[in-house]
Amino acid sequence: MFLRKNTEKALAIATAALMALAVGMILFYLPEMRSGTGQVLDSSFNIFYFHLPIAFMAYFSFIIVFIASIMQLSQNSSRWDMTALSAAEVGVVFAFLVLLTGSIWAKATWGWYWVWEPRLTTSLVLLLVYLAYLMLRQAIGEPEKRARLAAVFGIAGFVSVPLSFLSIRLWRSTHPLMFGSSAYGGSGGGLEGTSLQLTLLVNILAFFMLFVTLLAYRVRNEELREELRAQYE
């Protein structure tokens, strides 16, 4: 337990340091963003460096829910059930932040916060699916039944993850395509320039560390809750 607490503390410190570095790079290291006409763009465009890593972490969270749900059904282990629950809760937070940062970026880029286009719509569906997953867990009192039904839902609901990720490649979308190509001939422009690429990489690493830290703390809290529940039963 002592070693685990020290590991979690070290994770939290490393995460805070990386997040500070990531924010510092956005504020002081990035060059001014300019449009094709040479006009300096509003600094709100820099929220992209948060938006993309947050989206990656949301997808990663729900991948863990999917894997943990499969393992729960195959092994009937409370540890896998706790992992799935914890990852779902963390993922819902990231999924909400994806919509929030995406709306801010859309307002700065296109002049509106929301439009019913494929990526935004499927991202909202993704959030609602995993909110429903958490609501299902709250609605079932019997632990074994809750774990089993939640695992089935966690597996079935995973279809919303690739649907969201591939939406801008499968359907015509106003959402920018950073990498790869779409079925409608669009292709990702990527990021040009070492400073932009390095800043994005540091932000991805920082948010990955944040994800790991949040998941570790959430799993430990769930384990402590189970221990307390067992003592009073």
CSV table of C-alpha atoms in Angstrom, one decimal:
chain,number,residue,atom,x,y,z
A,1,MET,CA,0.0,0.0,0.0
A,2,PHE,CA,2.9,2.4,0.9
A,3,LEU,CA,4.6,1.7,-2.4
A,4,ARG,CA,1.4,2.2,-4.3
A,5,LYS,CA,0.7,5.6,-2.6
A,6,ASN,CA,4.2,6.7,-3.4
A,7,THR,CA,3.7,5.7,-7.1
A,8,GLU,CA,0.4,7.6,-7.3
A,9,LYS,CA,2.0,10.6,-5.7
A,10,ALA,CA,4.9,10.5,-8.2
A,11,LEU,CA,2.4,10.1,-11.0
A,12,ALA,CA,0.6,13.2,-9.8
A,13,ILE,CA,3.7,15.3,-9.6
A,14,ALA,CA,5.0,14.2,-13.0
A,15,THR,CA,1.5,15.0,-14.5
A,16,ALA,CA,1.5,18.4,-12.9
A,17,ALA,CA,5.0,19.2,-14.3
A,18,LEU,CA,4.1,18.0,-17.8
A,19,MET,CA,0.8,19.9,-17.8
A,20,ALA,CA,2.7,23.1,-16.8
A,21,LEU,CA,5.3,22.5,-19.5
A,22,ALA,CA,2.5,21.9,-22.1
A,23,VAL,CA,0.7,25.1,-21.2
A,24,GLY,CA,4.0,27.0,-21.2
A,25,MET,CA,4.8,25.8,-24.6
A,26,ILE,CA,1.4,26.9,-25.9
A,27,LEU,CA,1.8,30.4,-24.3
A,28,PHE,CA,5.5,31.1,-25.0
A,29,TYR,CA,6.9,28.6,-27.5
A,30,LEU,CA,4.4,28.5,-30.3
A,31,PRO,CA,4.8,31.0,-33.2
A,32,GLU,CA,1.9,33.2,-34.1
A,33,MET,CA,-0.8,31.4,-36.0
A,34,ARG,CA,-1.5,33.0,-39.4
A,35,SER,CA,-4.2,32.5,-42.0
A,36,GLY,CA,-3.4,31.9,-45.7
A,37,THR,CA,-3.6,35.7,-46.2
A,38,GLY,CA,-1.0,36.3,-43.5
A,39,GLN,CA,-3.5,37.6,-40.9
A,40,VAL,CA,-2.7,36.7,-37.3
A,41,LEU,CA,-5.3,34.3,-35.9
A,42,ASP,CA,-6.9,34.6,-32.6
A,43,SER,CA,-5.1,32.8,-29.7
A,44,SER,CA,-8.2,30.7,-29.1
A,45,PHE,CA,-7.1,28.5,-32.1
A,46,ASN,CA,-4.4,27.1,-29.7
A,47,ILE,CA,-7.1,25.2,-27.9
A,48,PHE,CA,-6.5,22.6,-30.6
A,49,TYR,CA,-3.4,21.5,-28.7
A,50,PHE,CA,-5.7,20.5,-25.8
A,51,HIS,CA,-8.6,19.3,-27.9
A,52,LEU,CA,-6.8,16.6,-29.9
A,53,PRO,CA,-5.0,15.0,-26.9
A,54,ILE,CA,-8.3,15.1,-24.9
A,55,ALA,CA,-10.1,13.3,-27.7
A,56,PHE,CA,-7.4,10.6,-27.8
A,57,MET,CA,-7.7,10.1,-24.0
A,58,ALA,CA,-11.5,9.7,-24.3
A,59,TYR,CA,-11.1,7.0,-27.0
A,60,PHE,CA,-8.4,5.3,-24.9
A,61,SER,CA,-10.7,5.3,-21.9
A,62,PHE,CA,-13.5,3.6,-23.7
A,63,ILE,CA,-11.1,1.1,-25.2
A,64,ILE,CA,-10.2,0.1,-21.7
A,65,VAL,CA,-13.9,-0.2,-20.8
A,66,PHE,CA,-14.3,-2.5,-23.7
A,67,ILE,CA,-11.3,-4.7,-22.8
A,68,ALA,CA,-12.2,-4.7,-19.1
A,69,SER,CA,-15.8,-5.7,-19.9
A,70,ILE,CA,-14.6,-8.7,-22.0
A,71,MET,CA,-12.3,-9.8,-19.1
A,72,GLN,CA,-15.1,-9.3,-16.6
A,73,LEU,CA,-17.4,-11.7,-18.6
A,74,SER,CA,-14.6,-14.2,-19.0
A,75,GLN,CA,-13.2,-14.1,-15.5
A,76,ASN,CA,-16.1,-12.7,-13.4
A,77,SER,CA,-13.6,-10.6,-11.4
A,78,SER,CA,-14.6,-7.5,-9.4
A,79,ARG,CA,-11.2,-6.0,-10.3
A,80,TRP,CA,-12.1,-5.9,-14.0
A,81,ASP,CA,-15.5,-4.5,-13.1
A,82,MET,CA,-13.9,-1.7,-11.1
A,83,THR,CA,-11.5,-1.0,-13.9
A,84,ALA,CA,-14.3,-0.7,-16.4
A,85,LEU,CA,-16.3,1.6,-14.1
A,86,SER,CA,-13.3,3.8,-13.4
A,87,ALA,CA,-12.3,4.1,-17.1
A,88,ALA,CA,-15.9,4.9,-18.0
A,89,GLU,CA,-16.0,7.7,-15.5
A,90,VAL,CA,-12.7,9.2,-16.6
A,91,GLY,CA,-13.7,8.8,-20.2
A,92,VAL,CA,-17.0,10.6,-19.8
A,93,VAL,CA,-15.1,13.6,-18.3
A,94,PHE,CA,-12.7,13.6,-21.3
A,95,ALA,CA,-15.6,13.1,-23.8
A,96,PHE,CA,-17.4,16.2,-22.3
A,97,LEU,CA,-14.2,18.2,-22.5
A,98,VAL,CA,-13.9,17.1,-26.2
A,99,LEU,CA,-17.2,18.7,-26.9
A,100,LEU,CA,-16.4,21.8,-24.9
A,101,THR,CA,-13.0,22.5,-26.4
A,102,GLY,CA,-14.3,21.6,-29.8
A,103,SER,CA,-17.2,24.1,-29.5
A,104,ILE,CA,-14.8,26.8,-28.5
A,105,TRP,CA,-12.5,26.0,-31.4
A,106,ALA,CA,-15.5,25.9,-33.8
A,107,LYS,CA,-16.6,29.4,-32.6
A,108,ALA,CA,-13.2,30.8,-33.3
A,109,THR,CA,-12.9,29.0,-36.7
A,110,TRP,CA,-16.3,29.0,-38.2
A,111,GLY,CA,-18.3,31.5,-36.1
A,112,TRP,CA,-20.6,29.1,-34.4
A,113,TYR,CA,-20.4,26.7,-31.4
A,114,TRP,CA,-22.4,23.8,-32.8
A,115,VAL,CA,-23.6,22.3,-36.0
A,116,TRP,CA,-25.1,18.8,-36.6
A,117,GLU,CA,-22.3,17.5,-38.7
A,118,PRO,CA,-20.9,13.9,-38.5
A,119,ARG,CA,-18.0,14.4,-36.1
A,120,LEU,CA,-19.8,16.6,-33.6
A,121,THR,CA,-22.9,14.4,-33.7
A,122,THR,CA,-21.1,11.1,-33.2
A,123,SER,CA,-19.0,12.6,-30.4
A,124,LEU,CA,-22.2,13.6,-28.6
A,125,VAL,CA,-23.6,10.1,-29.2
A,126,LEU,CA,-20.4,8.7,-27.7
A,127,LEU,CA,-20.8,10.8,-24.6
A,128,LEU,CA,-24.5,9.8,-24.2
A,129,VAL,CA,-23.7,6.1,-24.7
A,130,TYR,CA,-21.2,6.1,-21.7
A,131,LEU,CA,-23.5,8.3,-19.6
A,132,ALA,CA,-26.1,5.6,-20.2
A,133,TYR,CA,-23.5,3.0,-19.1
A,134,LEU,CA,-23.0,4.8,-15.8
A,135,MET,CA,-26.8,5.2,-15.3
A,136,LEU,CA,-27.3,1.5,-15.9
A,137,ARG,CA,-24.8,0.7,-13.2
A,138,GLN,CA,-26.6,3.0,-10.8
A,139,ALA,CA,-30.0,1.5,-11.6
A,140,ILE,CA,-28.9,-2.1,-10.6
A,141,GLY,CA,-28.4,-2.9,-7.0
A,142,GLU,CA,-27.2,-6.5,-7.1
A,143,PRO,CA,-23.4,-6.5,-7.6
A,144,GLU,CA,-23.0,-9.6,-9.8
A,145,LYS,CA,-25.9,-8.7,-12.0
A,146,ARG,CA,-24.7,-5.1,-12.3
A,147,ALA,CA,-21.2,-6.2,-13.3
A,148,ARG,CA,-22.5,-8.7,-15.9
A,149,LEU,CA,-25.0,-6.4,-17.5
A,150,ALA,CA,-22.6,-3.4,-17.5
A,151,ALA,CA,-20.0,-5.6,-19.2
A,152,VAL,CA,-22.4,-6.5,-21.9
A,153,PHE,CA,-23.3,-2.8,-22.4
A,154,GLY,CA,-19.6,-1.9,-22.3
A,155,ILE,CA,-18.9,-4.3,-25.2
A,156,ALA,CA,-22.0,-3.3,-27.2
A,157,GLY,CA,-21.5,0.4,-26.6
A,158,PHE,CA,-18.0,0.3,-27.9
A,159,VAL,CA,-19.3,0.5,-31.5
A,160,SER,CA,-19.7,4.3,-30.8
A,161,VAL,CA,-15.9,4.7,-30.5
A,162,PRO,CA,-14.8,3.7,-34.0
A,163,LEU,CA,-18.0,5.4,-35.3
A,164,SER,CA,-16.9,8.7,-33.8
A,165,PHE,CA,-13.3,8.3,-34.9
A,166,LEU,CA,-14.1,7.3,-38.5
A,167,SER,CA,-17.0,9.7,-39.0
A,168,ILE,CA,-15.0,12.4,-40.8
A,169,ARG,CA,-13.5,9.7,-43.1
A,170,LEU,CA,-16.8,8.0,-43.8
A,171,TRP,CA,-19.1,11.1,-44.3
A,172,ARG,CA,-18.6,14.5,-45.7
A,173,SER,CA,-17.8,16.7,-42.7
A,174,THR,CA,-16.8,20.3,-41.9
A,175,HIS,CA,-14.5,19.0,-39.2
A,176,PRO,CA,-10.8,19.3,-40.2
A,177,LEU,CA,-9.0,16.1,-41.1
A,178,MET,CA,-5.5,16.1,-39.6
A,179,PHE,CA,-4.2,12.8,-40.8
A,180,GLY,CA,-5.1,10.3,-43.5
A,181,SER,CA,-7.9,10.8,-46.1
A,182,SER,CA,-11.7,10.6,-46.3
A,183,ALA,CA,-14.0,8.8,-48.6
A,184,TYR,CA,-14.8,12.1,-50.2
A,185,GLY,CA,-11.3,12.9,-51.3
A,186,GLY,CA,-10.3,15.1,-48.4
A,187,SER,CA,-6.9,14.6,-46.9
A,188,GLY,CA,-5.2,15.7,-43.6
A,189,GLY,CA,-2.8,18.5,-43.8
A,190,GLY,CA,-1.0,17.5,-40.6
A,191,LEU,CA,1.1,20.0,-38.7
A,192,GLU,CA,4.0,21.8,-40.4
A,193,GLY,CA,6.9,23.0,-38.3
A,194,THR,CA,8.9,21.5,-35.5
A,195,SER,CA,7.5,23.8,-32.8
A,196,LEU,CA,3.9,22.8,-33.6
A,197,GLN,CA,4.6,19.1,-33.8
A,198,LEU,CA,6.7,19.2,-30.5
A,199,THR,CA,4.0,21.2,-28.7
A,200,LEU,CA,1.3,18.7,-29.8
A,201,LEU,CA,3.5,15.7,-28.7
A,202,VAL,CA,4.1,17.2,-25.3
A,203,ASN,CA,0.4,17.9,-24.8
A,204,ILE,CA,-0.5,14.3,-25.8
A,205,LEU,CA,2.0,13.0,-23.3
A,206,ALA,CA,0.8,15.4,-20.6
A,207,PHE,CA,-2.8,14.3,-21.1
A,208,PHE,CA,-1.9,10.7,-21.2
A,209,MET,CA,-0.2,11.1,-17.8
A,210,LEU,CA,-3.3,12.9,-16.5
A,211,PHE,CA,-5.4,10.0,-17.7
A,212,VAL,CA,-3.2,7.4,-16.0
A,213,THR,CA,-3.2,9.4,-12.8
A,214,LEU,CA,-7.0,9.8,-12.7
A,215,LEU,CA,-7.6,6.2,-13.5
A,216,ALA,CA,-5.1,5.0,-10.9
A,217,TYR,CA,-6.7,7.1,-8.2
A,218,ARG,CA,-10.2,6.2,-9.3
A,219,VAL,CA,-9.5,2.5,-9.2
A,220,ARG,CA,-7.9,2.8,-5.8
A,221,ASN,CA,-11.0,4.7,-4.4
A,222,GLU,CA,-13.2,2.0,-5.8
A,223,GLU,CA,-11.1,-0.7,-4.1
A,224,LEU,CA,-11.3,1.1,-0.8
A,225,ARG,CA,-15.1,1.4,-1.2
A,226,GLU,CA,-15.4,-2.4,-1.8
A,227,GLU,CA,-13.2,-3.1,1.3
A,228,LEU,CA,-15.5,-0.9,3.4
A,229,ARG,CA,-18.6,-2.5,2.0
A,230,ALA,CA,-17.2,-6.0,2.8
A,231,GLN,CA,-16.5,-5.0,6.4
A,232,TYR,CA,-20.1,-3.9,7.1
A,233,GLU,CA,-21.8,-6.8,5.3
